[in-house]
């Protein structure tokens, strides 16, 4: 499910929902209209929906609708209770904020984070760059030592997006960071997970990076992925609680970023 608000534009979040839903189930794109349900807001919502459908002429598996609601929280509460398309339960919610103006939406997203997690949803937060997804030439996935629960979902989403025809010329790469003292053990554990099939990637697509004591992980990511069309990073619920917006800041050199939190460790069959 993706819930957006304010005036509709060709949001990058809609494209992301479309790419993920192309071969992997169905997506729901909800546009919120602020206000209370009435004849006038119903008419306005219908006009907005018609405009969205006109702007997004597409044959993807994305259901598009509007919600009339007086607050972002109530819109989210309504959306996460919607039945899934084709009778399947919804299992992920996607939010979007502008990296250029995070104050417009990121605070509201984080304020409603625990509400969404109460429903055991996977959560993806798209930090949209002014350059969008560029020419869709590369997807970079960064796995930190704290990302064990998120890793499979991050990789799975990367490969699903990469499999869409609009990304057919892109290169996908996975970076894994370990502190110096954990380098060898981390390498062996990562390769073991790949060989067991618990991480659906090839060793050839993985670059293991040693984190130097005088550099931060964010500096490494900014350096390596500044030209990536999409960068996928994991985040933990504990970090949202303790650090708030700080975990999403500091990636000024990157383009669009998809932050991923998995509700549990995904087992890829």
Backbone as CSV, one residue per row, in Angstrom:
resi,resn,N_x,N_y,N_z,CA_x,CA_y,CA_z,C_x,C_y,C_z
1,UNK,0.852,-1.188,0.000,0.000,0.000,0.000,0.887,1.238,0.000
2,UNK,0.539,2.211,-0.789,1.234,3.498,-0.756,0.191,4.588,-0.528
3,UNK,0.408,5.425,0.494,-0.514,6.507,0.796,0.200,7.837,0.582
4,UNK,-0.344,8.685,-0.268,0.238,10.004,-0.505,-0.787,11.068,-0.151
5,UNK,-0.321,12.304,-0.067,-1.222,13.391,0.289,-0.896,14.633,-0.537
6,UNK,-1.713,15.672,-0.366,-1.557,16.935,-1.069,-1.798,16.757,-2.571
7,UNK,-1.414,17.739,-3.360,-1.681,17.712,-4.796,-0.899,16.605,-5.477
8,UNK,-1.578,15.848,-6.327,-0.912,14.734,-6.996,0.016,15.212,-8.102
9,UNK,1.213,14.686,-8.093,2.127,14.850,-9.209,2.552,13.433,-9.610
10,UNK,3.447,13.331,-10.542,3.952,12.008,-10.935,4.965,11.582,-9.870
11,UNK,4.461,11.233,-8.684,5.321,10.864,-7.578,6.163,9.652,-7.937
12,UNK,7.420,9.664,-7.506,8.283,8.517,-7.742,7.771,7.293,-7.009
13,UNK,7.027,7.498,-5.911,6.484,6.362,-5.162,5.526,5.545,-6.028
14,UNK,4.771,6.206,-6.891,3.850,5.460,-7.749,4.628,4.542,-8.682
15,UNK,5.720,5.052,-9.252,6.539,4.209,-10.121,7.088,3.012,-9.352
16,UNK,7.508,3.253,-8.121,8.054,2.169,-7.311,7.000,1.093,-7.059
17,UNK,5.786,1.503,-6.714,4.696,0.547,-6.524,4.436,-0.221,-7.815
18,UNK,4.477,0.488,-8.918,4.226,-0.138,-10.221,5.279,-1.184,-10.559
19,UNK,6.557,-0.860,-10.310,7.631,-1.801,-10.616,7.562,-3.041,-9.721
20,UNK,7.300,-2.821,-8.430,7.241,-3.947,-7.501,6.057,-4.858,-7.828
21,UNK,4.952,-4.258,-8.280,3.731,-5.022,-8.535,3.708,-5.676,-9.911
22,UNK,4.674,-5.376,-10.748,4.652,-5.852,-12.134,4.605,-7.376,-12.221
23,UNK,5.469,-8.043,-11.463,5.506,-9.505,-11.496,5.305,-10.129,-10.119
24,UNK,5.105,-9.271,-9.130,5.094,-9.778,-7.768,3.844,-9.298,-7.038
25,UNK,2.719,-9.926,-7.335,1.501,-9.580,-6.633,0.857,-8.304,-7.131
26,UNK,0.229,-7.580,-6.211,-0.535,-6.393,-6.552,-0.191,-5.256,-5.592
27,UNK,-0.409,-4.036,-6.052,-0.170,-2.875,-5.217,-1.408,-1.998,-5.139
28,UNK,-1.477,-1.196,-4.080,-2.580,-0.259,-3.896,-1.998,1.133,-3.691
29,UNK,-2.426,2.074,-4.497,-1.952,3.453,-4.399,-3.122,4.312,-3.952
30,UNK,-2.982,4.912,-2.762,-4.062,5.700,-2.169,-3.647,7.165,-2.082
31,UNK,-4.497,8.054,-2.594,-4.266,9.493,-2.470,-5.229,10.044,-1.427
32,UNK,-4.683,10.744,-0.435,-5.513,11.317,0.615,-5.988,12.720,0.256
33,UNK,-7.271,12.936,0.435,-7.857,14.273,0.327,-8.234,14.710,1.739
34,UNK,-7.643,15.812,2.212,-7.934,16.309,3.554,-9.372,16.823,3.642
35,UNK,-10.063,16.447,4.719,-11.411,16.952,4.945,-12.323,15.868,5.474
36,UNK,-13.591,16.229,5.630,-14.603,15.286,6.086,-15.483,14.883,4.910
37,UNK,-16.024,13.685,5.005,-16.823,13.164,3.896,-18.090,14.000,3.723
38,UNK,-18.273,14.498,2.519,-19.467,15.279,2.183,-19.669,15.195,0.679
39,UNK,-20.718,15.779,0.203,-20.978,15.760,-1.235,-19.872,16.473,-1.995
40,UNK,-19.406,17.618,-1.427,-18.382,18.396,-2.126,-17.028,17.671,-2.124
41,UNK,-16.640,17.078,-0.981,-15.355,16.371,-0.941,-15.414,15.084,-1.765
42,UNK,-16.581,14.450,-1.806,-16.735,13.268,-2.656,-16.523,13.634,-4.120
43,UNK,-17.134,14.765,-4.534,-16.988,15.219,-5.921,-15.526,15.554,-6.231
44,UNK,-14.870,16.240,-5.266,-13.468,16.600,-5.460,-12.590,15.349,-5.541
45,UNK,-12.853,14.374,-4.670,-12.079,13.130,-4.673,-12.242,12.390,-6.000
46,UNK,-13.446,12.415,-6.531,-13.699,11.760,-7.820,-12.918,12.459,-8.933
47,UNK,-12.849,13.771,-8.900,-12.097,14.521,-9.909,-10.596,14.231,-9.804
48,UNK,-10.105,14.163,-8.568,-8.696,13.846,-8.355,-8.379,12.450,-8.871
49,UNK,-9.242,11.490,-8.563,-9.020,10.116,-9.017,-8.986,10.050,-10.545
50,UNK,-9.911,10.742,-11.200,-9.937,10.748,-12.670,-8.635,11.327,-13.215
51,UNK,-8.127,12.372,-12.564,-6.881,12.992,-13.022,-5.698,12.045,-12.839
52,UNK,-5.649,11.386,-11.692,-4.562,10.435,-11.444,-4.588,9.327,-12.482
53,UNK,-5.766,8.792,-12.744,-5.882,7.700,-13.717,-5.448,8.160,-15.104
54,UNK,-5.755,9.414,-15.432,-5.354,9.950,-16.736,-3.842,10.116,-16.820
55,UNK,-3.218,10.557,-15.715,-1.783,10.799,-15.696,-0.976,9.510,-15.586
56,UNK,-1.614,8.459,-15.140,-0.874,7.212,-14.891,-1.400,6.079,-15.753
57,UNK,-1.681,6.365,-16.981,-2.153,5.322,-17.889,-1.147,4.183,-17.900
58,UNK,-1.589,3.054,-17.403,-0.641,1.967,-17.180,-1.431,0.679,-17.015
59,UNK,-0.855,-0.413,-17.456,-1.524,-1.708,-17.338,-0.954,-2.560,-16.208
60,UNK,-0.343,-1.906,-15.214,0.276,-2.648,-14.120,-0.780,-3.135,-13.137
61,UNK,-0.330,-3.939,-12.181,-1.228,-4.500,-11.180,-1.386,-3.560,-9.985
62,UNK,-1.650,-2.293,-10.261,-1.786,-1.304,-9.201,-3.219,-0.778,-9.174
63,UNK,-3.837,-0.918,-8.016,-5.183,-0.383,-7.802,-5.036,1.033,-7.248
64,UNK,-5.745,1.990,-7.844,-5.628,3.394,-7.460,-6.959,3.890,-6.912
65,UNK,-6.907,4.593,-5.778,-8.140,5.110,-5.189,-7.819,6.336,-4.336
66,UNK,-8.859,6.950,-3.790,-8.698,8.106,-2.904,-9.336,7.804,-1.552
67,UNK,-8.832,8.496,-0.520,-9.420,8.433,0.818,-9.677,9.867,1.288
68,UNK,-10.894,10.136,1.729,-11.222,11.431,2.320,-11.048,11.287,3.829
69,UNK,-10.132,12.064,4.380,-9.828,11.911,5.799,-9.308,13.221,6.372
70,UNK,-9.665,13.545,7.622,-9.260,14.833,8.198,-7.821,14.879,8.689
71,UNK,-7.136,13.735,8.735,-5.740,13.728,9.208,-4.966,12.616,8.527
72,UNK,-3.663,12.781,8.516,-2.789,11.754,7.934,-2.887,10.461,8.724
73,UNK,-2.971,10.568,10.057,-3.071,9.379,10.905,-4.330,8.589,10.606
74,UNK,-5.457,9.270,10.483,-6.705,8.556,10.195,-6.681,7.936,8.799
75,UNK,-6.009,8.604,7.851,-5.888,8.044,6.503,-5.060,6.758,6.530
76,UNK,-3.959,6.783,7.293,-3.127,5.585,7.421,-3.915,4.465,8.087
77,UNK,-4.635,4.795,9.160,-5.429,3.787,9.875,-6.470,3.149,8.958
78,UNK,-7.083,3.975,8.100,-8.047,3.433,7.139,-7.358,2.556,6.109
79,UNK,-6.234,3.027,5.592,-5.556,2.334,4.492,-5.057,0.957,4.898
80,UNK,-4.488,0.850,6.101,-3.915,-0.446,6.500,-4.989,-1.483,6.820
81,UNK,-6.240,-1.026,6.891,-7.332,-1.971,7.115,-8.037,-2.369,5.826
82,UNK,-7.603,-1.783,4.704,-8.222,-2.129,3.430,-7.925,-3.575,3.057
83,UNK,-8.873,-4.277,2.473,-8.587,-5.638,1.998,-7.612,-5.588,0.839
84,UNK,-6.789,-6.592,0.733,-5.829,-6.632,-0.355,-6.499,-6.903,-1.691
85,UNK,-5.849,-6.451,-2.746,-6.350,-6.720,-4.091,-6.238,-8.216,-4.362
86,UNK,-7.207,-8.768,-5.076,-7.233,-10.183,-5.448,-7.327,-11.101,-4.230
87,UNK,-7.860,-10.558,-3.131,-8.112,-11.397,-1.967,-6.915,-11.692,-1.095
88,UNK,-5.758,-11.142,-1.417,-4.564,-11.381,-0.616,-4.359,-10.230,0.369
89,UNK,-3.861,-10.569,1.558,-3.637,-9.537,2.556,-2.481,-8.632,2.146
90,UNK,-2.602,-7.355,2.483,-1.489,-6.435,2.274,-0.403,-6.737,3.305
91,UNK,0.849,-6.642,2.889,1.940,-6.964,3.820,3.030,-5.902,3.890
92,UNK,2.908,-4.846,3.089,3.898,-3.767,3.118,3.218,-2.430,2.888
93,UNK,3.737,-1.405,3.559,3.264,-0.050,3.293,4.462,0.805,2.894
94,UNK,4.265,1.624,1.881,5.317,2.482,1.349,4.966,3.938,1.598
95,UNK,5.885,4.661,2.232,5.748,6.098,2.430,6.748,6.816,1.523
96,UNK,6.508,8.105,1.313,7.448,8.900,0.524,7.610,10.279,1.143
97,UNK,8.839,10.766,1.136,9.107,12.150,1.524,10.166,12.718,0.594
98,UNK,10.223,14.035,0.517,11.219,14.698,-0.316,12.502,14.886,0.485
99,UNK,13.631,14.461,-0.059,14.910,14.686,0.616,15.244,16.167,0.674
100,UNK,14.745,16.920,-0.288,15.011,18.352,-0.325,14.221,19.089,0.760
101,UNK,13.002,18.588,1.046,12.148,19.215,2.063,11.571,18.130,2.980
102,UNK,12.407,17.477,3.761,11.918,16.393,4.624,10.909,16.858,5.663
103,UNK,10.968,18.139,6.014,10.050,18.649,7.027,8.594,18.578,6.582
104,UNK,8.356,18.479,5.278,6.990,18.454,4.763,6.254,17.165,5.109
105,UNK,6.971,16.052,5.267,6.271,14.776,5.407,6.947,13.770,6.329
106,UNK,8.259,13.838,6.492,8.972,12.800,7.241,8.517,12.731,8.693
107,UNK,8.256,13.875,9.313,7.793,13.875,10.699,6.484,13.115,10.844
108,UNK,5.549,13.355,9.935,4.263,12.652,9.976,4.443,11.149,9.760
109,UNK,5.353,10.793,8.872,5.609,9.367,8.628,6.093,8.691,9.900
110,UNK,7.072,9.290,10.558,7.632,8.692,11.763,6.636,8.722,12.923
111,UNK,5.795,9.733,12.969,4.765,9.792,14.008,3.776,8.628,13.881
112,UNK,3.607,8.114,12.674,2.651,7.026,12.432,3.326,5.669,12.255
113,UNK,4.627,5.641,12.469,5.379,4.399,12.241,4.891,3.263,13.146
114,UNK,4.723,3.525,14.433,4.292,2.487,15.364,2.876,2.004,15.059
115,UNK,2.043,2.895,14.542,0.690,2.503,14.132,0.745,1.439,13.045
116,UNK,1.612,1.649,12.071,1.751,0.689,10.970,2.365,-0.619,11.466
117,UNK,3.388,-0.519,12.312,4.056,-1.717,12.804,3.137,-2.564,13.683
118,UNK,2.104,-1.948,14.265,1.145,-2.703,15.071,0.431,-3.749,14.223
119,UNK,0.340,-3.488,12.928,-0.289,-4.436,12.011,0.694,-5.409,11.398
120,UNK,1.929,-5.435,11.910,2.966,-6.364,11.439,3.304,-6.176,9.968
121,UNK,3.245,-4.924,9.513,3.580,-4.623,8.126,5.096,-4.463,7.969
122,UNK,5.610,-4.855,6.812,6.929,-4.386,6.396,6.759,-2.921,6.024
123,UNK,7.789,-2.120,6.288,7.695,-0.682,6.017,8.835,-0.261,5.090
124,UNK,8.493,0.462,4.043,9.488,1.047,3.145,9.246,2.550,3.101
125,UNK,10.314,3.318,3.240,10.216,4.780,3.217,11.116,5.291,2.099
126,UNK,10.514,5.890,1.102,11.257,6.383,-0.050,11.628,7.838,0.143
127,UNK,12.930,8.097,0.210,13.428,9.464,0.226,13.680,9.888,-1.212
128,UNK,12.791,10.708,-1.760,12.849,11.056,-3.183,13.815,12.206,-3.432
129,UNK,14.641,12.022,-4.440,15.585,13.045,-4.861,14.982,13.855,-5.997
130,UNK,15.482,15.068,-6.164,15.033,15.902,-7.273,15.347,15.262,-8.619
131,UNK,16.370,14.408,-8.663,16.722,13.763,-9.929,15.955,12.467,-10.153
132,UNK,15.019,12.157,-9.257,14.220,10.956,-9.408,15.073,9.699,-9.418
133,UNK,14.822,8.829,-10.393,15.623,7.613,-10.543,16.615,7.727,-11.696
134,UNK,16.777,8.956,-12.202,17.748,9.173,-13.262,17.478,8.301,-14.479
135,UNK,18.530,7.713,-15.002,18.411,6.859,-16.198,18.257,5.389,-15.837
136,UNK,18.049,5.096,-14.546,17.804,3.727,-14.058,18.932,2.785,-14.491
137,UNK,20.155,3.186,-14.179,21.319,2.403,-14.602,21.869,1.494,-13.507
138,UNK,21.538,1.777,-12.238,22.147,0.975,-11.174,21.304,0.991,-9.906
139,UNK,21.305,-0.149,-9.213,20.672,-0.285,-7.902,21.741,-0.757,-6.930
140,UNK,21.956,-0.006,-5.862,22.921,-0.373,-4.842,22.189,-0.746,-3.560
141,UNK,22.535,-1.900,-3.005,21.938,-2.383,-1.761,23.038,-2.464,-0.713
142,UNK,22.823,-1.817,0.423,23.831,-1.782,1.481,23.366,-2.584,2.685
143,UNK,24.154,-3.597,3.061,23.823,-4.432,4.213,24.829,-4.163,5.330
144,UNK,24.320,-3.652,6.429,25.153,-3.387,7.605,25.044,-4.561,8.574
145,UNK,25.961,-4.667,9.531,25.891,-5.775,10.501,24.556,-5.853,11.236
146,UNK,23.874,-4.724,11.371,22.596,-4.705,12.094,21.405,-5.046,11.202
147,UNK,21.663,-5.387,9.936,20.573,-5.563,8.965,20.198,-7.011,8.692
148,UNK,20.515,-7.935,9.588,20.235,-9.339,9.301,18.748,-9.558,9.001
149,UNK,17.870,-8.974,9.817,16.437,-9.177,9.596,15.950,-8.501,8.319
150,UNK,16.606,-7.418,7.937,16.157,-6.662,6.765,16.761,-7.160,5.449
151,UNK,17.872,-7.894,5.525,18.686,-8.176,4.338,17.912,-8.860,3.219
152,UNK,17.181,-9.926,3.527,16.484,-10.650,2.470,15.436,-9.788,1.780
153,UNK,14.688,-9.010,2.556,13.666,-8.153,1.955,14.308,-7.062,1.107
154,UNK,15.414,-6.499,1.580,16.127,-5.484,0.806,16.585,-6.052,-0.528
155,UNK,17.193,-7.227,-0.493,17.691,-7.861,-1.715,16.535,-8.253,-2.625
156,UNK,15.478,-8.796,-2.031,14.315,-9.206,-2.814,13.695,-8.016,-3.541
157,UNK,13.516,-6.907,-2.836,12.946,-5.718,-3.475,13.858,-5.200,-4.580
158,UNK,15.174,-5.212,-4.313,16.119,-4.769,-5.334,16.000,-5.576,-6.609
159,UNK,15.915,-6.895,-6.470,15.837,-7.756,-7.653,14.473,-7.674,-8.343
160,UNK,13.404,-7.465,-7.573,12.082,-7.295,-8.188,12.052,-6.032,-9.037
161,UNK,12.556,-4.937,-8.485,12.605,-3.674,-9.244,13.500,-3.833,-10.466
162,UNK,14.662,-4.431,-10.273,15.637,-4.653,-11.348,15.058,-5.511,-12.464
163,UNK,14.104,-6.381,-12.123,13.506,-7.266,-13.120,12.483,-6.598,-14.014
164,UNK,12.093,-5.370,-13.706,11.136,-4.667,-14.563,11.830,-4.213,-15.841
165,UNK,11.089,-4.188,-16.925,11.660,-3.860,-18.234,12.264,-2.456,-18.275
166,UNK,11.791,-1.547,-17.422,12.339,-0.191,-17.415,13.717,-0.138,-16.744
167,UNK,14.126,-1.238,-16.110,15.447,-1.325,-15.481,16.317,-2.374,-16.166
168,UNK,15.954,-2.775,-17.383,16.620,-3.925,-18.008,18.097,-3.695,-18.331
169,UNK,18.527,-2.435,-18.339,19.939,-2.157,-18.618,20.713,-1.787,-17.356
170,UNK,20.078,-1.972,-16.219,20.699,-1.572,-14.951,21.619,-2.667,-14.407
171,UNK,22.543,-2.261,-13.565,23.437,-3.162,-12.837,23.028,-3.139,-11.369
172,UNK,22.934,-4.308,-10.755,22.584,-4.382,-9.344,23.797,-4.854,-8.554
173,UNK,24.052,-4.198,-7.418,25.224,-4.535,-6.625,24.883,-4.465,-5.146
174,UNK,25.447,-5.419,-4.390,25.228,-5.484,-2.947,26.543,-5.186,-2.233
175,UNK,26.493,-4.227,-1.314,27.656,-3.886,-0.505,27.397,-4.343,0.930
176,UNK,28.404,-4.944,1.540,28.286,-5.350,2.932,29.448,-4.757,3.723
177,UNK,29.128,-4.073,4.821,30.137,-3.365,5.599,30.397,-4.095,6.918
178,UNK,31.673,-4.249,7.252,32.042,-4.835,8.531,33.184,-4.031,9.146
179,UNK,33.145,-3.820,10.470,34.306,-3.219,11.146,35.518,-4.130,10.988
180,UNK,36.713,-3.575,11.117,37.949,-4.332,10.901,37.987,-5.626,11.697
181,UNK,37.612,-5.552,12.971,37.706,-6.731,13.837,36.677,-7.812,13.502
182,UNK,35.629,-7.458,12.718,34.610,-8.431,12.344,34.716,-8.851,10.883
183,UNK,35.725,-8.338,10.185,35.826,-8.494,8.735,35.804,-9.961,8.302
184,UNK,36.694,-10.775,8.834,36.815,-12.155,8.389,35.593,-12.986,8.779
185,UNK,35.140,-12.842,10.024,33.950,-13.576,10.461,32.722,-13.149,9.663
186,UNK,32.616,-11.846,9.410,31.497,-11.340,8.640,31.487,-11.859,7.215
187,UNK,32.667,-11.917,6.604,32.784,-12.432,5.242,32.334,-13.896,5.174
188,UNK,32.829,-14.685,6.120,32.487,-16.113,6.134,30.999,-16.327,6.377
189,UNK,30.430,-15.548,7.292,29.003,-15.694,7.579,28.157,-15.298,6.371
190,UNK,28.545,-14.207,5.704,27.796,-13.754,4.536,27.851,-14.789,3.420
191,UNK,29.035,-15.307,3.125,29.166,-16.316,2.078,28.417,-17.597,2.446
192,UNK,28.405,-17.927,3.734,27.667,-19.109,4.187,26.172,-18.937,3.930
193,UNK,25.634,-17.746,4.238,24.216,-17.473,4.002,23.880,-17.522,2.516
194,UNK,24.801,-17.033,1.676,24.579,-17.068,0.226,24.580,-18.512,-0.271
195,UNK,25.548,-19.307,0.187,25.653,-20.699,-0.251,24.449,-21.532,0.190
196,UNK,23.916,-21.203,1.359,22.730,-21.902,1.847,21.465,-21.468,1.115
197,UNK,21.567,-20.383,0.393,20.407,-19.856,-0.306,19.551,-18.947,0.537
198,UNK,20.043,-18.593,1.716,19.255,-17.732,2.598,19.360,-16.267,2.194
199,UNK,20.350,-15.930,1.389,20.421,-14.616,0.756,20.421,-14.855,-0.758
200,UNK,19.377,-14.403,-1.466,19.203,-14.732,-2.885,20.066,-13.892,-3.807
201,UNK,21.392,-14.000,-3.674,22.298,-13.219,-4.498,23.479,-14.082,-4.919
202,UNK,24.227,-13.602,-5.865,25.460,-14.258,-6.286,26.635,-13.577,-5.596
203,UNK,27.638,-14.369,-5.247,28.849,-13.816,-4.629,29.474,-12.764,-5.544
204,UNK,29.318,-12.948,-6.856,29.910,-12.008,-7.827,29.307,-10.611,-7.740
205,UNK,28.098,-10.524,-7.171,27.431,-9.222,-7.068,27.659,-8.546,-5.729
206,UNK,28.517,-9.147,-4.893,28.733,-8.637,-3.541,30.122,-8.018,-3.407
207,UNK,30.178,-6.847,-2.814,31.446,-6.227,-2.464,31.488,-6.042,-0.948
208,UNK,32.465,-6.650,-0.304,32.614,-6.535,1.141,33.593,-5.417,1.448
209,UNK,33.171,-4.505,2.321,33.949,-3.299,2.601,34.327,-3.258,4.079
210,UNK,35.582,-2.939,4.319,36.054,-2.781,5.692,35.783,-1.355,6.156
211,UNK,35.100,-1.242,7.287,34.815,0.081,7.830,36.003,0.564,8.644
212,UNK,36.653,1.598,8.165,37.794,2.165,8.868,37.317,2.936,10.096
213,UNK,38.151,2.945,11.126,37.766,3.587,12.383,37.569,5.091,12.247
214,UNK,38.211,5.687,11.243,38.130,7.138,11.092,37.066,7.572,10.074
215,UNK,36.220,6.638,9.631,35.171,6.997,8.683,33.845,6.407,9.135
216,UNK,32.765,7.093,8.810,31.443,6.613,9.191,30.830,5.810,8.050
217,UNK,29.834,5.012,8.392,29.138,4.223,7.372,28.458,5.140,6.364
218,UNK,27.879,6.228,6.840,27.209,7.155,5.921,28.193,7.760,4.929
219,UNK,29.412,8.054,5.376,30.430,8.587,4.468,30.775,7.568,3.386
220,UNK,30.892,6.301,3.776,31.184,5.236,2.809,30.077,5.127,1.766
221,UNK,28.834,5.131,2.245,27.700,4.996,1.335,27.620,6.192,0.392
222,UNK,27.819,7.392,0.916,27.817,8.592,0.069,28.887,8.514,-1.014
223,UNK,30.039,7.994,-0.646,31.153,7.917,-1.595,30.891,6.887,-2.692
224,UNK,30.426,5.705,-2.299,30.284,4.599,-3.246,29.022,4.690,-4.115
225,UNK,27.967,5.285,-3.581,26.668,5.211,-4.261,26.124,6.553,-4.727
226,UNK,26.981,7.551,-4.824,26.484,8.874,-5.205,25.919,8.914,-6.623
227,UNK,26.329,7.983,-7.476,25.817,7.959,-8.842,24.769,6.877,-9.069
228,UNK,24.386,6.149,-8.014,23.395,5.075,-8.166,22.015,5.669,-8.455
229,UNK,21.246,4.969,-9.276,19.889,5.427,-9.578,18.963,5.229,-8.384
230,UNK,19.193,4.156,-7.649,18.425,3.867,-6.439,19.344,3.180,-5.447
231,UNK,19.326,3.657,-4.207,20.091,3.033,-3.132,19.112,2.477,-2.109
232,UNK,19.318,1.227,-1.698,18.430,0.573,-0.730,19.186,0.366,0.578
233,UNK,18.632,0.900,1.662,19.238,0.805,2.981,18.233,0.222,3.968
234,UNK,18.733,-0.464,4.976,17.861,-0.987,6.014,17.806,-0.046,7.203
235,UNK,16.755,-0.181,7.999,16.694,0.556,9.266,15.917,-0.278,10.283
236,UNK,16.186,-0.035,11.544,15.566,-0.800,12.623,14.542,0.047,13.359
237,UNK,13.516,-0.612,13.890,12.483,0.100,14.645,13.075,0.792,15.862
238,UNK,14.066,0.152,16.496,14.708,0.748,17.672,15.388,2.075,17.310
239,UNK,15.931,2.136,16.101,16.597,3.366,15.661,15.601,4.496,15.451
240,UNK,14.417,4.153,14.937,13.374,5.171,14.762,12.999,5.756,16.116
241,UNK,12.871,4.880,17.098,12.488,5.317,18.443,13.579,6.167,19.086
242,UNK,14.836,5.762,18.919,15.937,6.430,19.623,16.536,7.609,18.873
243,UNK,16.538,7.541,17.532,17.227,8.568,16.750,16.301,9.411,15.883
244,UNK,15.108,8.931,15.638,14.159,9.701,14.835,14.673,9.977,13.434
245,UNK,14.539,11.219,12.994,14.876,11.582,11.617,16.367,11.469,11.317
246,UNK,17.194,11.433,12.343,18.641,11.395,12.117,19.068,10.194,11.283
247,UNK,18.347,9.075,11.393,18.755,7.883,10.634,18.505,8.046,9.140
248,UNK,17.676,9.012,8.759,17.384,9.242,7.345,18.183,10.412,6.771
249,UNK,18.849,11.146,7.641,19.637,12.298,7.205,21.095,11.906,6.968
250,UNK,21.841,12.794,6.293,23.263,12.567,6.090,23.617,11.851,4.807
251,UNK,22.643,11.698,3.911,22.894,11.034,2.629,22.727,12.038,1.492
252,UNK,23.336,13.201,1.662,23.121,14.319,0.742,23.642,14.062,-0.672
253,UNK,24.643,13.202,-0.812,25.221,12.947,-2.130,24.426,11.927,-2.942
254,UNK,23.523,11.213,-2.286,22.784,10.156,-2.962,21.557,10.695,-3.681
255,UNK,21.087,9.917,-4.646,19.823,10.212,-5.300,18.684,9.675,-4.452
256,UNK,17.742,8.987,-5.067,16.609,8.429,-4.335,17.054,7.238,-3.487
257,UNK,16.513,7.170,-2.262,16.882,6.123,-1.316,15.621,5.410,-0.846
258,UNK,15.666,4.080,-0.841,14.568,3.287,-0.293,15.037,2.680,1.026
259,UNK,14.463,3.171,2.136,14.771,2.639,3.458,13.789,1.511,3.762
260,UNK,14.303,0.367,4.211,13.482,-0.838,4.358,13.558,-1.381,5.774
261,UNK,12.386,-1.700,6.336,12.311,-2.388,7.618,11.408,-3.606,7.463
262,UNK,11.960,-4.779,7.695,11.205,-6.020,7.570,10.596,-6.398,8.919
263,UNK,9.367,-6.870,8.899,8.706,-7.257,10.138,9.325,-8.487,10.762
264,UNK,9.983,-9.313,9.928,10.689,-10.488,10.415,11.687,-10.927,9.337
265,UNK,12.487,-11.918,9.645,13.446,-12.427,8.658,12.686,-13.148,7.557
266,UNK,12.845,-12.707,6.330,12.151,-13.333,5.214,12.924,-14.569,4.741
267,UNK,12.215,-15.682,4.639,12.831,-16.905,4.128,12.483,-17.000,2.651
268,UNK,13.493,-16.967,1.815,13.301,-17.021,0.358,13.387,-18.473,-0.081
269,UNK,12.269,-18.990,-0.594,12.250,-20.395,-1.037,12.901,-20.520,-2.413
